[in-house]
PDB file of N, CA, C and O and ligand atoms in Angstrom:
ATOM      1  N   MET A   1      -2.453  12.345  -9.793  1.00  0.00           N
ATOM      2  CA  MET A   1      -2.290  13.574 -10.548  1.00  0.00           C
ATOM      3  C   MET A   1      -2.648  14.689  -9.906  1.00  0.00           C
ATOM      4  O   MET A   1      -4.076  14.851 -10.168  1.00  0.00           O
ATOM      5  N   ALA A   2      -2.544  15.961  -9.880  1.00  0.00           N
ATOM      6  CA  ALA A   2      -3.107  17.186  -9.536  1.00  0.00           C
ATOM      7  C   ALA A   2      -2.950  17.841 -10.874  1.00  0.00           C
ATOM      8  O   ALA A   2      -1.721  18.156 -11.221  1.00  0.00           O
ATOM      9  N   PHE A   3      -3.896  18.913 -10.944  1.00  0.00           N
ATOM     10  CA  PHE A   3      -4.368  20.577 -11.746  1.00  0.00           C
ATOM     11  C   PHE A   3      -4.381  21.309 -11.066  1.00  0.00           C
ATOM     12  O   PHE A   3      -5.546  21.092 -10.765  1.00  0.00           O
ATOM     13  N   ARG A   4      -3.965  22.337 -11.806  1.00  0.00           N
ATOM     14  CA  ARG A   4      -4.730  23.650 -11.609  1.00  0.00           C
ATOM     15  C   ARG A   4      -4.507  24.460 -12.477  1.00  0.00           C
ATOM     16  O   ARG A   4      -3.617  24.668 -13.409  1.00  0.00           O
ATOM     17  N   PHE A   5      -5.556  25.100 -13.212  1.00  0.00           N
ATOM     18  CA  PHE A   5      -5.652  25.793 -14.233  1.00  0.00           C
ATOM     19  C   PHE A   5      -6.041  27.113 -13.760  1.00  0.00           C
ATOM     20  O   PHE A   5      -7.049  27.812 -12.718  1.00  0.00           O
ATOM     21  N   GLU A   6      -5.515  28.015 -13.971  1.00  0.00           N
ATOM     22  CA  GLU A   6      -5.544  29.709 -13.761  1.00  0.00           C
ATOM     23  C   GLU A   6      -5.746  30.446 -15.226  1.00  0.00           C
ATOM     24  O   GLU A   6      -4.816  30.210 -15.935  1.00  0.00           O
ATOM     25  N   GLU A   7      -6.407  31.218 -15.232  1.00  0.00           N
ATOM     26  CA  GLU A   7      -6.550  32.286 -16.113  1.00  0.00           C
ATOM     27  C   GLU A   7      -5.529  33.515 -16.084  1.00  0.00           C
ATOM     28  O   GLU A   7      -5.800  34.292 -15.028  1.00  0.00           O
ATOM     29  N   ILE A   8      -4.636  33.385 -16.951  1.00  0.00           N
ATOM     30  CA  ILE A   8      -3.748  34.863 -16.631  1.00  0.00           C
ATOM     31  C   ILE A   8      -4.056  35.848 -17.412  1.00  0.00           C
ATOM     32  O   ILE A   8      -4.105  35.431 -18.807  1.00  0.00           O
ATOM     33  N   LYS A   9      -4.476  36.881 -16.965  1.00  0.00           N
ATOM     34  CA  LYS A   9      -5.000  38.085 -17.954  1.00  0.00           C
ATOM     35  C   LYS A   9      -3.812  39.028 -18.039  1.00  0.00           C
ATOM     36  O   LYS A   9      -2.817  39.208 -17.431  1.00  0.00           O
ATOM     37  N   SER A  10      -3.490  39.024 -19.367  1.00  0.00           N
ATOM     38  CA  SER A  10      -2.299  40.308 -19.537  1.00  0.00           C
ATOM     39  C   SER A  10      -2.989  41.167 -20.755  1.00  0.00           C
ATOM     40  O   SER A  10      -3.977  41.027 -21.543  1.00  0.00           O
ATOM     41  N   TYR A  11      -2.278  42.455 -20.819  1.00  0.00           N
ATOM     42  CA  TYR A  11      -2.519  43.411 -21.351  1.00  0.00           C
ATOM     43  C   TYR A  11      -1.884  43.753 -22.438  1.00  0.00           C
ATOM     44  O   TYR A  11      -0.388  43.580 -22.397  1.00  0.00           O
ATOM     45  N   LYS A  12      -2.058  43.701 -23.796  1.00  0.00           N
ATOM     46  CA  LYS A  12      -1.156  44.101 -24.866  1.00  0.00           C
ATOM     47  C   LYS A  12      -1.589  45.583 -25.490  1.00  0.00           C
ATOM     48  O   LYS A  12      -2.580  46.048 -25.374  1.00  0.00           O
ATOM     49  N   THR A  13      -0.219  46.487 -25.311  1.00  0.00           N
ATOM     50  CA  THR A  13      -0.017  47.816 -25.482  1.00  0.00           C
ATOM     51  C   THR A  13       0.224  47.898 -26.483  1.00  0.00           C
ATOM     52  O   THR A  13       1.645  47.751 -26.661  1.00  0.00           O
ATOM     53  N   VAL A  14      -0.335  48.761 -27.467  1.00  0.00           N
ATOM     54  CA  VAL A  14       0.173  49.416 -29.148  1.00  0.00           C
ATOM     55  C   VAL A  14      -0.298  50.674 -28.946  1.00  0.00           C
ATOM     56  O   VAL A  14      -1.084  51.179 -28.623  1.00  0.00           O
ATOM     57  N   VAL A  15       0.958  50.952 -29.624  1.00  0.00           N
ATOM     58  CA  VAL A  15       0.887  52.718 -29.674  1.00  0.00           C
ATOM     59  C   VAL A  15       0.293  52.555 -31.340  1.00  0.00           C
ATOM     60  O   VAL A  15       0.671  52.101 -32.064  1.00  0.00           O
ATOM     61  N   ILE A  16      -0.544  53.725 -31.549  1.00  0.00           N
ATOM     62  CA  ILE A  16      -1.224  53.988 -33.022  1.00  0.00           C
ATOM     63  C   ILE A  16      -0.811  55.052 -33.440  1.00  0.00           C
ATOM     64  O   ILE A  16      -1.250  56.424 -32.608  1.00  0.00           O
ATOM     65  N   CYS A  17      -0.253  55.542 -34.211  1.00  0.00           N
ATOM     66  CA  CYS A  17       0.263  56.538 -35.105  1.00  0.00           C
ATOM     67  C   CYS A  17      -1.307  57.360 -35.318  1.00  0.00           C
ATOM     68  O   CYS A  17      -2.251  56.907 -35.998  1.00  0.00           O
ATOM     69  N   ASP A  18      -0.917  58.814 -34.748  1.00  0.00           N
ATOM     70  CA  ASP A  18      -2.200  59.766 -34.875  1.00  0.00           C
ATOM     71  C   ASP A  18      -2.380  60.237 -36.492  1.00  0.00           C
ATOM     72  O   ASP A  18      -3.448  60.594 -36.856  1.00  0.00           O
ATOM     73  N   ASP A  19      -1.396  59.922 -37.366  1.00  0.00           N
ATOM     74  CA  ASP A  19      -1.951  60.308 -38.736  1.00  0.00           C
ATOM     75  C   ASP A  19      -2.006  59.055 -39.436  1.00  0.00           C
ATOM     76  O   ASP A  19      -3.304  58.610 -39.977  1.00  0.00           O
ATOM     77  N   CYS A  20      -0.874  58.067 -39.799  1.00  0.00           N
ATOM     78  CA  CYS A  20      -1.475  56.992 -40.882  1.00  0.00           C
ATOM     79  C   CYS A  20      -1.844  55.950 -39.877  1.00  0.00           C
ATOM     80  O   CYS A  20      -2.109  54.638 -40.478  1.00  0.00           O
ATOM     81  N   LYS A  21      -2.081  55.757 -38.567  1.00  0.00           N
ATOM     82  CA  LYS A  21      -2.733  54.729 -38.044  1.00  0.00           C
ATOM     83  C   LYS A  21      -2.226  53.474 -37.839  1.00  0.00           C
ATOM     84  O   LYS A  21      -2.282  52.492 -37.641  1.00  0.00           O
ATOM     85  N   LYS A  22      -0.597  53.865 -38.029  1.00  0.00           N
ATOM     86  CA  LYS A  22       0.457  52.353 -38.144  1.00  0.00           C
ATOM     87  C   LYS A  22       0.004  51.775 -36.532  1.00  0.00           C
ATOM     88  O   LYS A  22       0.287  52.696 -35.596  1.00  0.00           O
ATOM     89  N   GLU A  23       0.161  50.479 -36.521  1.00  0.00           N
ATOM     90  CA  GLU A  23       0.203  50.213 -34.917  1.00  0.00           C
ATOM     91  C   GLU A  23       1.776  49.430 -34.594  1.00  0.00           C
ATOM     92  O   GLU A  23       1.741  48.487 -35.673  1.00  0.00           O
ATOM     93  N   THR A  24       2.001  49.430 -33.713  1.00  0.00           N
ATOM     94  CA  THR A  24       3.372  48.988 -32.864  1.00  0.00           C
ATOM     95  C   THR A  24       3.488  48.586 -31.607  1.00  0.00           C
ATOM     96  O   THR A  24       2.655  49.166 -30.680  1.00  0.00           O
ATOM     97  N   LEU A  25       3.777  47.142 -31.485  1.00  0.00           N
ATOM     98  CA  LEU A  25       3.058  46.885 -30.225  1.00  0.00           C
ATOM     99  C   LEU A  25       4.763  47.383 -29.305  1.00  0.00           C
ATOM    100  O   LEU A  25       5.443  47.446 -29.260  1.00  0.00           O
ATOM    101  N   ILE A  26       4.215  47.747 -27.879  1.00  0.00           N
ATOM    102  CA  ILE A  26       4.948  48.320 -26.937  1.00  0.00           C
ATOM    103  C   ILE A  26       5.225  47.330 -25.868  1.00  0.00           C
ATOM    104  O   ILE A  26       6.476  46.620 -25.832  1.00  0.00           O
ATOM    105  N   CYS A  27       4.293  46.592 -25.366  1.00  0.00           N
ATOM    106  CA  CYS A  27       4.652  45.412 -24.482  1.00  0.00           C
ATOM    107  C   CYS A  27       3.371  44.814 -24.379  1.00  0.00           C
ATOM    108  O   CYS A  27       2.155  44.737 -24.592  1.00  0.00           O
ATOM    109  N   TYR A  28       3.622  43.503 -23.520  1.00  0.00           N
ATOM    110  CA  TYR A  28       2.548  42.965 -22.916  1.00  0.00           C
ATOM    111  C   TYR A  28       2.498  42.930 -21.277  1.00  0.00           C
ATOM    112  O   TYR A  28       3.782  43.078 -20.802  1.00  0.00           O
ATOM    113  N   ASP A  29       1.621  42.906 -20.405  1.00  0.00           N
ATOM    114  CA  ASP A  29       1.949  43.253 -19.325  1.00  0.00           C
ATOM    115  C   ASP A  29       0.432  42.724 -18.535  1.00  0.00           C
ATOM    116  O   ASP A  29      -0.613  42.711 -19.056  1.00  0.00           O
ATOM    117  N   ASP A  30       0.646  42.662 -17.498  1.00  0.00           N
ATOM    118  CA  ASP A  30      -0.490  42.172 -16.577  1.00  0.00           C
ATOM    119  C   ASP A  30      -1.276  43.559 -15.958  1.00  0.00           C
ATOM    120  O   ASP A  30      -2.609  42.993 -15.732  1.00  0.00           O
ATOM    121  N   LEU A  31      -0.826  44.681 -16.508  1.00  0.00           N
ATOM    122  CA  LEU A  31      -1.983  45.647 -15.937  1.00  0.00           C
ATOM    123  C   LEU A  31      -1.553  46.808 -17.409  1.00  0.00           C
ATOM    124  O   LEU A  31      -0.624  46.579 -17.844  1.00  0.00           O
ATOM    125  N   PRO A  32      -2.643  47.666 -17.622  1.00  0.00           N
ATOM    126  CA  PRO A  32      -2.518  48.444 -18.774  1.00  0.00           C
ATOM    127  C   PRO A  32      -1.303  49.308 -18.259  1.00  0.00           C
ATOM    128  O   PRO A  32      -1.475  49.839 -17.062  1.00  0.00           O
ATOM    129  N   LEU A  33      -0.445  49.683 -19.231  1.00  0.00           N
ATOM    130  CA  LEU A  33       0.189  50.744 -18.957  1.00  0.00           C
ATOM    131  C   LEU A  33      -0.183  52.139 -18.560  1.00  0.00           C
ATOM    132  O   LEU A  33      -1.247  52.480 -19.021  1.00  0.00           O
ATOM    133  N   ASN A  34       0.416  52.584 -17.443  1.00  0.00           N
ATOM    134  CA  ASN A  34      -0.171  53.956 -17.055  1.00  0.00           C
ATOM    135  C   ASN A  34       0.668  54.834 -18.002  1.00  0.00           C
ATOM    136  O   ASN A  34       1.443  54.600 -18.897  1.00  0.00           O
ATOM    137  N   PHE A  35       0.064  56.335 -17.927  1.00  0.00           N
ATOM    138  CA  PHE A  35       0.692  57.327 -18.732  1.00  0.00           C
ATOM    139  C   PHE A  35       2.215  57.448 -19.242  1.00  0.00           C
ATOM    140  O   PHE A  35       2.713  57.227 -20.440  1.00  0.00           O
ATOM    141  N   ASN A  36       2.810  57.607 -18.162  1.00  0.00           N
ATOM    142  CA  ASN A  36       4.375  57.549 -18.358  1.00  0.00           C
ATOM    143  C   ASN A  36       4.747  56.673 -18.933  1.00  0.00           C
ATOM    144  O   ASN A  36       5.792  56.514 -19.769  1.00  0.00           O
ATOM    145  N   ASP A  37       4.749  55.503 -18.731  1.00  0.00           N
ATOM    146  CA  ASP A  37       5.027  54.192 -19.339  1.00  0.00           C
ATOM    147  C   ASP A  37       4.803  53.842 -20.793  1.00  0.00           C
ATOM    148  O   ASP A  37       5.335  53.411 -21.280  1.00  0.00           O
ATOM    149  N   ARG A  38       3.632  54.110 -21.202  1.00  0.00           N
ATOM    150  CA  ARG A  38       2.977  54.385 -22.533  1.00  0.00           C
ATOM    151  C   ARG A  38       3.756  54.985 -23.350  1.00  0.00           C
ATOM    152  O   ARG A  38       4.190  55.056 -24.278  1.00  0.00           O
ATOM    153  N   MET A  39       4.035  56.203 -22.897  1.00  0.00           N
ATOM    154  CA  MET A  39       4.708  57.514 -23.533  1.00  0.00           C
ATOM    155  C   MET A  39       6.568  57.212 -23.628  1.00  0.00           C
ATOM    156  O   MET A  39       6.746  57.228 -24.659  1.00  0.00           O
ATOM    157  N   ASN A  40       6.930  56.681 -22.581  1.00  0.00           N
ATOM    158  CA  ASN A  40       8.061  56.244 -22.816  1.00  0.00           C
ATOM    159  C   ASN A  40       8.243  54.486 -23.928  1.00  0.00           C
ATOM    160  O   ASN A  40       9.156  54.729 -24.019  1.00  0.00           O
ATOM    161  N   GLY A  41       7.329  54.148 -23.790  1.00  0.00           N
ATOM    162  CA  GLY A  41       7.157  52.887 -24.752  1.00  0.00           C
ATOM    163  C   GLY A  41       7.295  53.143 -26.193  1.00  0.00           C
ATOM    164  O   GLY A  41       7.981  52.966 -27.020  1.00  0.00           O
ATOM    165  N   ALA A  42       6.198  54.489 -26.147  1.00  0.00           N
ATOM    166  CA  ALA A  42       6.331  54.830 -27.410  1.00  0.00           C
ATOM    167  C   ALA A  42       7.210  55.412 -28.119  1.00  0.00           C
ATOM    168  O   ALA A  42       7.824  55.158 -29.017  1.00  0.00           O
ATOM    169  N   LEU A  43       8.066  55.901 -27.314  1.00  0.00           N
ATOM    170  CA  LEU A  43       9.312  56.978 -27.917  1.00  0.00           C
ATOM    171  C   LEU A  43      10.684  55.798 -27.749  1.00  0.00           C
ATOM    172  O   LEU A  43      11.193  55.894 -29.135  1.00  0.00           O
ATOM    173  N   SER A  44      10.347  54.637 -27.233  1.00  0.00           N
ATOM    174  CA  SER A  44      11.315  53.681 -27.519  1.00  0.00           C
ATOM    175  C   SER A  44      11.039  52.935 -28.814  1.00  0.00           C
ATOM    176  O   SER A  44      12.069  52.457 -29.295  1.00  0.00           O
ATOM    177  N   LYS A  45       9.861  52.981 -29.436  1.00  0.00           N
ATOM    178  CA  LYS A  45       9.627  52.215 -30.698  1.00  0.00           C
ATOM    179  C   LYS A  45       9.835  53.744 -31.692  1.00  0.00           C
ATOM    180  O   LYS A  45       8.617  53.309 -32.795  1.00  0.00           O
ATOM    181  N   ASN A  46      10.566  54.526 -31.628  1.00  0.00           N
ATOM    182  CA  ASN A  46      10.835  55.659 -32.595  1.00  0.00           C
ATOM    183  C   ASN A  46       9.432  56.485 -32.584  1.00  0.00           C
ATOM    184  O   ASN A  46       9.541  57.221 -33.942  1.00  0.00           O
ATOM    185  N   TYR A  47       8.290  56.462 -32.009  1.00  0.00           N
ATOM    186  CA  TYR A  47       7.092  57.602 -32.361  1.00  0.00           C
ATOM    187  C   TYR A  47       7.580  58.608 -31.478  1.00  0.00           C
ATOM    188  O   TYR A  47       8.283  58.771 -30.555  1.00  0.00           O
ATOM    189  N   THR A  48       7.078  59.786 -31.848  1.00  0.00           N
ATOM    190  CA  THR A  48       7.095  60.884 -31.162  1.00  0.00           C
ATOM    191  C   THR A  48       6.125  61.208 -30.227  1.00  0.00           C
ATOM    192  O   THR A  48       5.022  60.553 -30.286  1.00  0.00           O
ATOM    193  N   PHE A  49       6.121  61.970 -29.161  1.00  0.00           N
ATOM    194  CA  PHE A  49       5.167  61.982 -28.114  1.00  0.00           C
ATOM    195  C   PHE A  49       5.108  63.545 -28.240  1.00  0.00           C
ATOM    196  O   PHE A  49       6.125  64.512 -27.884  1.00  0.00           O
ATOM    197  N   LYS A  50       3.924  64.306 -28.714  1.00  0.00           N
ATOM    198  CA  LYS A  50       3.884  65.601 -29.007  1.00  0.00           C
ATOM    199  C   LYS A  50       2.518  65.962 -27.950  1.00  0.00           C
ATOM    200  O   LYS A  50       1.481  65.711 -28.266  1.00  0.00           O
ATOM    201  N   ASN A  51       3.045  67.161 -27.283  1.00  0.00           N
ATOM    202  CA  ASN A  51       1.857  67.698 -26.532  1.00  0.00           C
ATOM    203  C   ASN A  51       1.402  69.014 -27.239  1.00  0.00           C
ATOM    204  O   ASN A  51       2.472  70.095 -27.141  1.00  0.00           O
ATOM    205  N   TYR A  52       0.339  69.393 -26.782  1.00  0.00           N
ATOM    206  CA  TYR A  52       0.047  70.389 -28.099  1.00  0.00           C
ATOM    207  C   TYR A  52      -0.474  71.476 -26.965  1.00  0.00           C
ATOM    208  O   TYR A  52      -0.851  72.808 -27.307  1.00  0.00           O
ATOM    209  N   GLY A  53      -0.341  71.213 -25.672  1.00  0.00           N
ATOM    210  CA  GLY A  53      -0.471  72.142 -24.833  1.00  0.00           C
ATOM    211  C   GLY A  53      -1.757  72.432 -24.580  1.00  0.00           C
ATOM    212  O   GLY A  53      -2.060  73.163 -23.367  1.00  0.00           O
ATOM    213  N   ASP A  54      -2.795  72.460 -25.013  1.00  0.00           N
ATOM    214  CA  ASP A  54      -4.512  72.450 -24.743  1.00  0.00           C
ATOM    215  C   ASP A  54      -5.067  70.986 -24.008  1.00  0.00           C
ATOM    216  O   ASP A  54      -5.930  70.704 -24.240  1.00  0.00           O
ATOM    217  N   GLY A  55      -3.915  70.132 -23.681  1.00  0.00           N
ATOM    218  CA  GLY A  55      -4.158  68.767 -23.376  1.00  0.00           C
ATOM    219  C   GLY A  55      -4.422  67.872 -24.189  1.00  0.00           C
ATOM    220  O   GLY A  55      -4.634  66.709 -24.387  1.00  0.00           O
ATOM    221  N   THR A  56      -4.100  68.188 -25.341  1.00  0.00           N
ATOM    222  CA  THR A  56      -4.240  67.434 -26.633  1.00  0.00           C
ATOM    223  C   THR A  56      -3.000  66.764 -26.551  1.00  0.00           C
ATOM    224  O   THR A  56      -1.535  67.489 -26.582  1.00  0.00           O
ATOM    225  N   PHE A  57      -2.455  65.253 -26.659  1.00  0.00           N
ATOM    226  CA  PHE A  57      -1.212  64.597 -27.164  1.00  0.00           C
ATOM    227  C   PHE A  57      -1.447  63.683 -28.060  1.00  0.00           C
ATOM    228  O   PHE A  57      -2.541  63.050 -28.411  1.00  0.00           O
ATOM    229  N   LYS A  58      -0.500  63.829 -29.053  1.00  0.00           N
ATOM    230  CA  LYS A  58      -0.484  62.908 -30.176  1.00  0.00           C
ATOM    231  C   LYS A  58       0.771  62.037 -30.327  1.00  0.00           C
ATOM    232  O   LYS A  58       1.670  62.741 -29.863  1.00  0.00           O
ATOM    233  N   ASN A  59       0.873  61.070 -30.795  1.00  0.00           N
ATOM    234  CA  ASN A  59       1.829  60.132 -31.181  1.00  0.00           C
ATOM    235  C   ASN A  59       1.984  59.745 -32.692  1.00  0.00           C
ATOM    236  O   ASN A  59       1.014  60.003 -33.316  1.00  0.00           O
ATOM    237  N   TYR A  60       3.403  60.197 -33.280  1.00  0.00           N
ATOM    238  CA  TYR A  60       3.347  59.883 -34.692  1.00  0.00           C
ATOM    239  C   TYR A  60       4.747  59.226 -34.914  1.00  0.00           C
ATOM    240  O   TYR A  60       5.497  58.977 -34.121  1.00  0.00           O
ATOM    241  N   CYS A  61       4.102  58.000 -35.864  1.00  0.00           N
ATOM    242  CA  CYS A  61       4.958  56.960 -36.191  1.00  0.00           C
ATOM    243  C   CYS A  61       6.588  57.843 -36.704  1.00  0.00           C
ATOM    244  O   CYS A  61       6.659  58.869 -36.925  1.00  0.00           O
ATOM    245  N   GLU A  62       7.779  56.882 -37.366  1.00  0.00           N
ATOM    246  CA  GLU A  62       8.701  57.294 -37.690  1.00  0.00           C
ATOM    247  C   GLU A  62       8.641  58.167 -39.247  1.00  0.00           C
ATOM    248  O   GLU A  62       8.825  59.173 -39.205  1.00  0.00           O
ATOM    249  N   ASP A  63       7.443  57.650 -39.966  1.00  0.00           N
ATOM    250  CA  ASP A  63       7.189  58.136 -41.220  1.00  0.00           C
ATOM    251  C   ASP A  63       6.606  59.322 -40.969  1.00  0.00           C
ATOM    252  O   ASP A  63       6.879  60.181 -41.970  1.00  0.00           O
ATOM    253  N   CYS A  64       5.815  59.513 -40.089  1.00  0.00           N
ATOM    254  CA  CYS A  64       4.985  60.820 -40.139  1.00  0.00           C
ATOM    255  C   CYS A  64       5.568  61.845 -39.277  1.00  0.00           C
ATOM    256  O   CYS A  64       5.041  62.895 -39.479  1.00  0.00           O
ATOM    257  N   LYS A  65       6.410  61.771 -38.276  1.00  0.00           N
ATOM    258  CA  LYS A  65       6.975  62.836 -37.549  1.00  0.00           C
ATOM    259  C   LYS A  65       7.273  63.682 -37.993  1.00  0.00           C
ATOM    260  O   LYS A  65       7.325  64.808 -37.551  1.00  0.00           O
ATOM    261  N   SER A  66       8.015  63.809 -39.503  1.00  0.00           N
ATOM    262  CA  SER A  66       8.576  64.666 -39.937  1.00  0.00           C
ATOM    263  C   SER A  66       7.774  65.893 -39.976  1.00  0.00           C
ATOM    264  O   SER A  66       8.007  67.153 -40.294  1.00  0.00           O
ATOM    265  N   LYS A  67       6.633  65.582 -40.693  1.00  0.00           N
ATOM    266  CA  LYS A  67       5.319  66.146 -41.111  1.00  0.00           C
ATOM    267  C   LYS A  67       4.799  67.164 -39.867  1.00  0.00           C
ATOM    268  O   LYS A  67       4.227  68.245 -40.237  1.00  0.00           O
ATOM    269  N   TYR A  68       5.283  66.955 -38.637  1.00  0.00           N
ATOM    270  CA  TYR A  68       4.682  67.590 -37.544  1.00  0.00           C
ATOM    271  C   TYR A  68       5.943  68.401 -36.892  1.00  0.00           C
ATOM    272  O   TYR A  68       5.357  68.624 -35.508  1.00  0.00           O
ATOM    273  N   GLU A  69       6.859  68.287 -37.359  1.00  0.00           N
ATOM    274  CA  GLU A  69       7.780  69.050 -36.428  1.00  0.00           C
ATOM    275  C   GLU A  69       8.023  70.572 -36.981  1.00  0.00           C
ATOM    276  O   GLU A  69       7.533  71.085 -38.219  1.00  0.00           O
TER     277      GLU A  69
HETATM  278 ZN1  LIG B 101       2.279  57.652 -38.981  1.00  0.00          ZN
END
């Protein structure tokens, strides 16, 4: 009998609302998501992605986003 054991690392990416701090899972992947994939993932979970133009980016969940529009 032969066995081989490997440790497989994966990264769980969670978007956190900048208002109520609600967390929503975006995905598990073997590498942390890059900026664009994080933003697209947040949008796909009905979070907004707001660019304040001064280098500040915020994510707001479905419940909070109307406060910031
Ligand atoms: Zn929220």
